[in-house]
Every structure is written in C-alpha cells, then in structure tokens.
mmCIF file of C-alpha atoms in Angstrom:
data_model
loop_
_atom_site.group_PDB
_atom_site.id
_atom_site.type_symbol
_atom_site.label_atom_id
_atom_site.label_comp_id
_atom_site.label_asym_id
_atom_site.label_seq_id
_atom_site.Cartn_x
_atom_site.Cartn_y
_atom_site.Cartn_z
ATOM 1 C CA UNK T 1 66.482 113.495 69.894
ATOM 2 C CA UNK T 2 67.315 117.166 69.908
ATOM 3 C CA UNK T 3 67.181 118.929 66.573
ATOM 4 C CA UNK T 4 70.325 120.784 67.599
ATOM 5 C CA UNK T 5 73.340 118.870 66.310
ATOM 6 C CA UNK T 6 75.746 121.279 67.987
ATOM 7 C CA UNK T 7 76.670 121.038 71.629
ATOM 8 C CA UNK T 8 78.755 123.552 73.542
ATOM 9 C CA UNK T 9 80.182 122.719 76.938
ATOM 10 C CA UNK T 10 82.135 125.047 79.223
ATOM 11 C CA UNK T 11 83.833 124.225 82.508
ATOM 12 C CA UNK T 12 86.725 124.951 84.803
ATOM 13 C CA UNK T 13 89.450 122.326 84.600
ATOM 14 C CA UNK T 14 90.228 121.947 88.300
ATOM 15 C CA UNK T 15 91.549 119.212 90.607
ATOM 16 C CA UNK T 16 88.119 117.619 91.178
ATOM 17 C CA UNK T 17 87.554 117.494 87.430
ATOM 18 C CA UNK T 18 91.004 115.934 86.867
ATOM 19 C CA UNK T 19 90.467 113.262 89.518
ATOM 20 C CA UNK T 20 87.045 112.271 88.207
ATOM 21 C CA UNK T 21 88.105 112.238 84.532
ATOM 22 C CA UNK T 22 91.311 110.248 85.084
ATOM 23 C CA UNK T 23 89.527 107.790 87.377
ATOM 24 C CA UNK T 24 86.844 107.238 84.724
ATOM 25 C CA UNK T 25 89.468 106.639 82.022
ATOM 26 C CA UNK T 26 91.560 104.390 84.249
ATOM 27 C CA UNK T 27 88.634 102.290 85.434
ATOM 28 C CA UNK T 28 87.388 101.855 81.876
ATOM 29 C CA UNK T 29 90.787 101.027 80.399
ATOM 30 C CA UNK T 30 91.771 98.467 83.038
ATOM 31 C CA UNK T 31 88.374 97.044 83.988
ATOM 32 C CA UNK T 32 88.904 93.757 82.131
ATOM 33 C CA UNK T 33 92.378 93.309 83.622
ATOM 34 C CA UNK T 34 91.105 93.870 87.145
ATOM 35 C CA UNK T 35 88.182 91.490 86.667
ATOM 36 C CA UNK T 36 90.534 88.839 85.260
ATOM 37 C CA UNK T 37 92.976 89.167 88.162
ATOM 38 C CA UNK T 38 90.198 89.054 90.771
ATOM 39 C CA UNK T 39 88.612 86.010 89.096
ATOM 40 C CA UNK T 40 91.958 84.232 88.959
ATOM 41 C CA UNK T 41 92.570 85.039 92.609
ATOM 42 C CA UNK T 42 89.180 83.624 93.634
ATOM 43 C CA UNK T 43 89.799 80.430 91.627
ATOM 44 C CA UNK T 44 93.196 79.966 93.263
ATOM 45 C CA UNK T 45 91.723 80.516 96.730
ATOM 46 C CA UNK T 46 89.030 77.909 95.992
ATOM 47 C CA UNK T 47 91.763 75.484 94.886
ATOM 48 C CA UNK T 48 93.583 76.214 98.148
ATOM 49 C CA UNK T 49 90.425 75.560 100.172
ATOM 50 C CA UNK T 50 89.891 72.250 98.370
ATOM 51 C CA UNK T 51 93.494 71.026 98.508
ATOM 52 C CA UNK T 52 94.642 72.870 101.647
ATOM 53 C CA UNK T 53 98.065 73.254 100.021
ATOM 54 C CA UNK T 54 99.643 76.539 101.030
ATOM 55 C CA UNK T 55 101.258 77.040 97.605
ATOM 56 C CA UNK T 56 97.823 77.834 96.103
ATOM 57 C CA UNK T 57 97.213 80.505 98.698
ATOM 58 C CA UNK T 58 100.626 82.055 98.031
ATOM 59 C CA UNK T 59 100.059 81.989 94.276
ATOM 60 C CA UNK T 60 96.677 83.661 94.752
ATOM 61 C CA UNK T 61 98.342 86.457 96.725
ATOM 62 C CA UNK T 62 100.572 87.160 93.732
ATOM 63 C CA UNK T 63 97.401 88.268 91.913
ATOM 64 C CA UNK T 64 97.170 91.164 94.352
ATOM 65 C CA UNK T 65 100.356 92.709 92.991
ATOM 66 C CA UNK T 66 98.943 93.920 89.638
ATOM 67 C CA UNK T 67 95.791 95.137 91.392
ATOM 68 C CA UNK T 68 97.845 97.189 93.855
ATOM 69 C CA UNK T 69 100.180 98.458 91.113
ATOM 70 C CA UNK T 70 97.281 99.624 88.938
ATOM 71 C CA UNK T 71 95.812 101.502 91.883
ATOM 72 C CA UNK T 72 99.155 103.172 92.589
ATOM 73 C CA UNK T 73 99.664 104.057 88.920
ATOM 74 C CA UNK T 74 96.236 105.725 88.847
ATOM 75 C CA UNK T 75 97.161 107.851 91.868
ATOM 76 C CA UNK T 76 100.469 108.764 90.223
ATOM 77 C CA UNK T 77 98.689 109.720 86.978
ATOM 78 C CA UNK T 78 96.358 112.038 88.900
ATOM 79 C CA UNK T 79 99.261 113.572 90.837
ATOM 80 C CA UNK T 80 101.266 114.070 87.634
ATOM 81 C CA UNK T 81 98.380 115.829 85.879
ATOM 82 C CA UNK T 82 97.771 118.095 88.871
ATOM 83 C CA UNK T 83 101.472 119.008 88.973
ATOM 84 C CA UNK T 84 101.433 119.649 85.208
ATOM 85 C CA UNK T 85 98.455 121.971 85.681
ATOM 86 C CA UNK T 86 100.342 123.957 88.321
ATOM 87 C CA UNK T 87 103.406 124.331 86.105
ATOM 88 C CA UNK T 88 101.633 125.113 82.831
ATOM 89 C CA UNK T 89 98.859 127.330 84.175
ATOM 90 C CA UNK T 90 100.809 128.761 87.141
ATOM 91 C CA UNK T 91 97.949 128.249 89.574
ATOM 92 C CA UNK T 92 95.512 130.221 87.403
ATOM 93 C CA UNK T 93 92.104 128.647 86.754
ATOM 94 C CA UNK T 94 91.806 126.972 83.359
ATOM 95 C CA UNK T 95 88.515 127.343 81.557
ATOM 96 C CA UNK T 96 87.769 124.986 78.685
ATOM 97 C CA UNK T 97 85.164 125.364 75.987
ATOM 98 C CA UNK T 98 84.310 122.292 73.927
ATOM 99 C CA UNK T 99 82.280 122.596 70.740
ATOM 100 C CA UNK T 100 80.843 119.360 69.391
ATOM 101 C CA UNK T 101 79.331 119.444 65.903
ATOM 102 C CA UNK T 102 81.102 118.188 62.743
ATOM 103 C CA UNK T 103 84.183 117.584 64.901
ATOM 104 C CA UNK T 104 85.224 118.316 68.473
ATOM 105 C CA UNK T 105 87.031 121.601 69.161
ATOM 106 C CA UNK T 106 88.610 122.322 72.515
ATOM 107 C CA UNK T 107 89.499 125.938 73.298
ATOM 108 C CA UNK T 108 91.496 127.288 76.226
ATOM 109 C CA UNK T 109 93.555 130.406 76.861
ATOM 110 C CA UNK T 110 96.493 128.297 75.632
ATOM 111 C CA UNK T 111 95.029 127.635 72.184
ATOM 112 C CA UNK T 112 92.685 125.364 70.285
ATOM 113 C CA UNK T 113 92.773 121.814 69.002
ATOM 114 C CA UNK T 114 90.313 119.598 67.221
ATOM 115 C CA UNK T 115 89.495 115.901 67.055
ATOM 116 C CA UNK T 116 87.475 114.094 64.408
ATOM 117 C CA UNK T 117 84.229 112.451 65.533
ATOM 118 C CA UNK T 118 85.307 109.058 64.148
ATOM 119 C CA UNK T 119 88.144 109.048 66.719
ATOM 120 C CA UNK T 120 85.599 108.455 69.524
ATOM 121 C CA UNK T 121 85.883 104.812 70.617
ATOM 122 C CA UNK T 122 83.507 104.874 73.588
ATOM 123 C CA UNK T 123 82.350 107.036 76.450
ATOM 124 C CA UNK T 124 81.658 106.674 80.137
ATOM 125 C CA UNK T 125 79.306 108.621 82.328
ATOM 126 C CA UNK T 126 80.299 109.550 85.885
ATOM 127 C CA UNK T 127 78.494 111.552 88.546
ATOM 128 C CA UNK T 128 79.506 114.919 87.065
ATOM 129 C CA UNK T 129 81.131 114.137 83.727
ATOM 130 C CA UNK T 130 80.796 112.479 80.365
ATOM 131 C CA UNK T 131 84.241 111.247 79.358
ATOM 132 C CA UNK T 132 84.939 110.375 75.737
ATOM 133 C CA UNK T 133 87.552 107.705 75.109
ATOM 134 C CA UNK T 134 89.359 108.768 71.970
ATOM 135 C CA UNK T 135 91.885 106.809 69.884
ATOM 136 C CA UNK T 136 95.407 107.030 71.231
ATOM 137 C CA UNK T 137 94.527 106.906 74.953
ATOM 138 C CA UNK T 138 93.206 110.450 74.883
ATOM 139 C CA UNK T 139 90.094 111.569 76.716
ATOM 140 C CA UNK T 140 87.815 114.529 76.266
ATOM 141 C CA UNK T 141 85.593 115.309 79.214
ATOM 142 C CA UNK T 142 82.334 117.234 79.305
ATOM 143 C CA UNK T 143 80.781 118.627 82.459
ATOM 144 C CA UNK T 144 77.182 117.470 82.756
ATOM 145 C CA UNK T 145 76.304 120.881 84.189
ATOM 146 C CA UNK T 146 78.322 122.804 81.587
ATOM 147 C CA UNK T 147 76.116 122.657 78.494
ATOM 148 C CA UNK T 148 75.494 126.174 77.183
ATOM 149 C CA UNK T 149 74.143 124.907 73.875
ATOM 150 C CA UNK T 150 72.218 121.622 73.682
ATOM 151 C CA UNK T 151 71.462 119.455 76.682
ATOM 152 C CA UNK T 152 73.247 116.687 78.503
ATOM 153 C CA UNK T 153 70.499 114.213 77.567
ATOM 154 C CA UNK T 154 70.652 115.174 73.889
ATOM 155 C CA UNK T 155 74.420 114.889 73.928
ATOM 156 C CA UNK T 156 74.269 111.387 75.433
ATOM 157 C CA UNK T 157 71.809 110.314 72.719
ATOM 158 C CA UNK T 158 74.115 111.706 70.033
ATOM 159 C CA UNK T 159 77.109 109.876 71.545
ATOM 160 C CA UNK T 160 75.231 106.574 71.661
ATOM 161 C CA UNK T 161 74.435 106.919 67.963
ATOM 162 C CA UNK T 162 78.019 107.851 67.087
ATOM 163 C CA UNK T 163 79.634 105.043 69.077
ATOM 164 C CA UNK T 164 77.185 102.507 67.644
ATOM 165 C CA UNK T 165 77.862 103.806 64.121
ATOM 166 C CA UNK T 166 81.674 103.664 64.476
ATOM 167 C CA UNK T 167 81.839 100.278 66.250
#
C-alpha cells in the first residue's frame, strides 16, 4: 500500500459526472429490491407455465411496476440534479477538490464541507469514478483520473481497509 495516507482528487462536476455518480448510487441502493422483484416475477411466471392460469401471469406483471418506477425515479433524480446545477452555478463549470486524509474535505467555489471517515458505509467503482456511500444517503465521488496526490490504486486499497474496519 502507498505510504501516502493523503489523497487529493480534483475534477469538474459536469453532467456526465452527475449521471455516472447518481446511477452508481441508485444501482447500489436498490440492487436488492430489483433482484427480489425480478426473482418474484420469474417464480410467478413459472407458476403460470405450470398451472396455465392467467391470474399468475397478471400477478407477475405487477412486479414490473416497481422496476419501472425505480427506473423513472432515477431519471428524475438525474434531471433534478442537473437543473439544480444550472440554477446554483448559473451554467458556470464547477470544480471540486476532495482531500482525503484524517477526514474528507470537499472544496468548491461555493465553500467547504467535511465528512468523518467513519461515515463511509461502502463504495462502488464505475468506469470513471469511485463513489463513496456515506451515512444519510449522501455520496462523495472521486474521478479515477483526478488524483493529484496519491493514486487511484492506493486510494482503493485504503477504502477497502476502511470499509472492512467500519463494518
């Protein structure tokens, strides 16, 4: 593991970043629900195929409703965040600097806030991001390409240790 316990990450918070981060959070948060609904739907379809009673097919179709609603809610969450960005930042690019050492500090032109390390519940890795799931349905995203201090690999190792320690 890297000797450096401090990681600094800088990135532009843009629409692609928002979409990828929210999708990662959403998929992680509702993964069990989606798997449960799909499993239930498959079981009900099998029952229909065995019994050939149309009521089982209709009941299985009801399972599609939460799946569709979750997908729509994710799209709405992305749209809402993009609209919020336009209003708050007036179309100007937003650059974020995240410092990860004894705590996590996020800095923007709008100010600074910090989060304790023990608030990290889990993390997920996407194509371009590392998204921390923090207590209270908050996320903190890091661009894999944005490390100016420390490396992406070292950061992932540190996160694995932290999550294992806190869980």
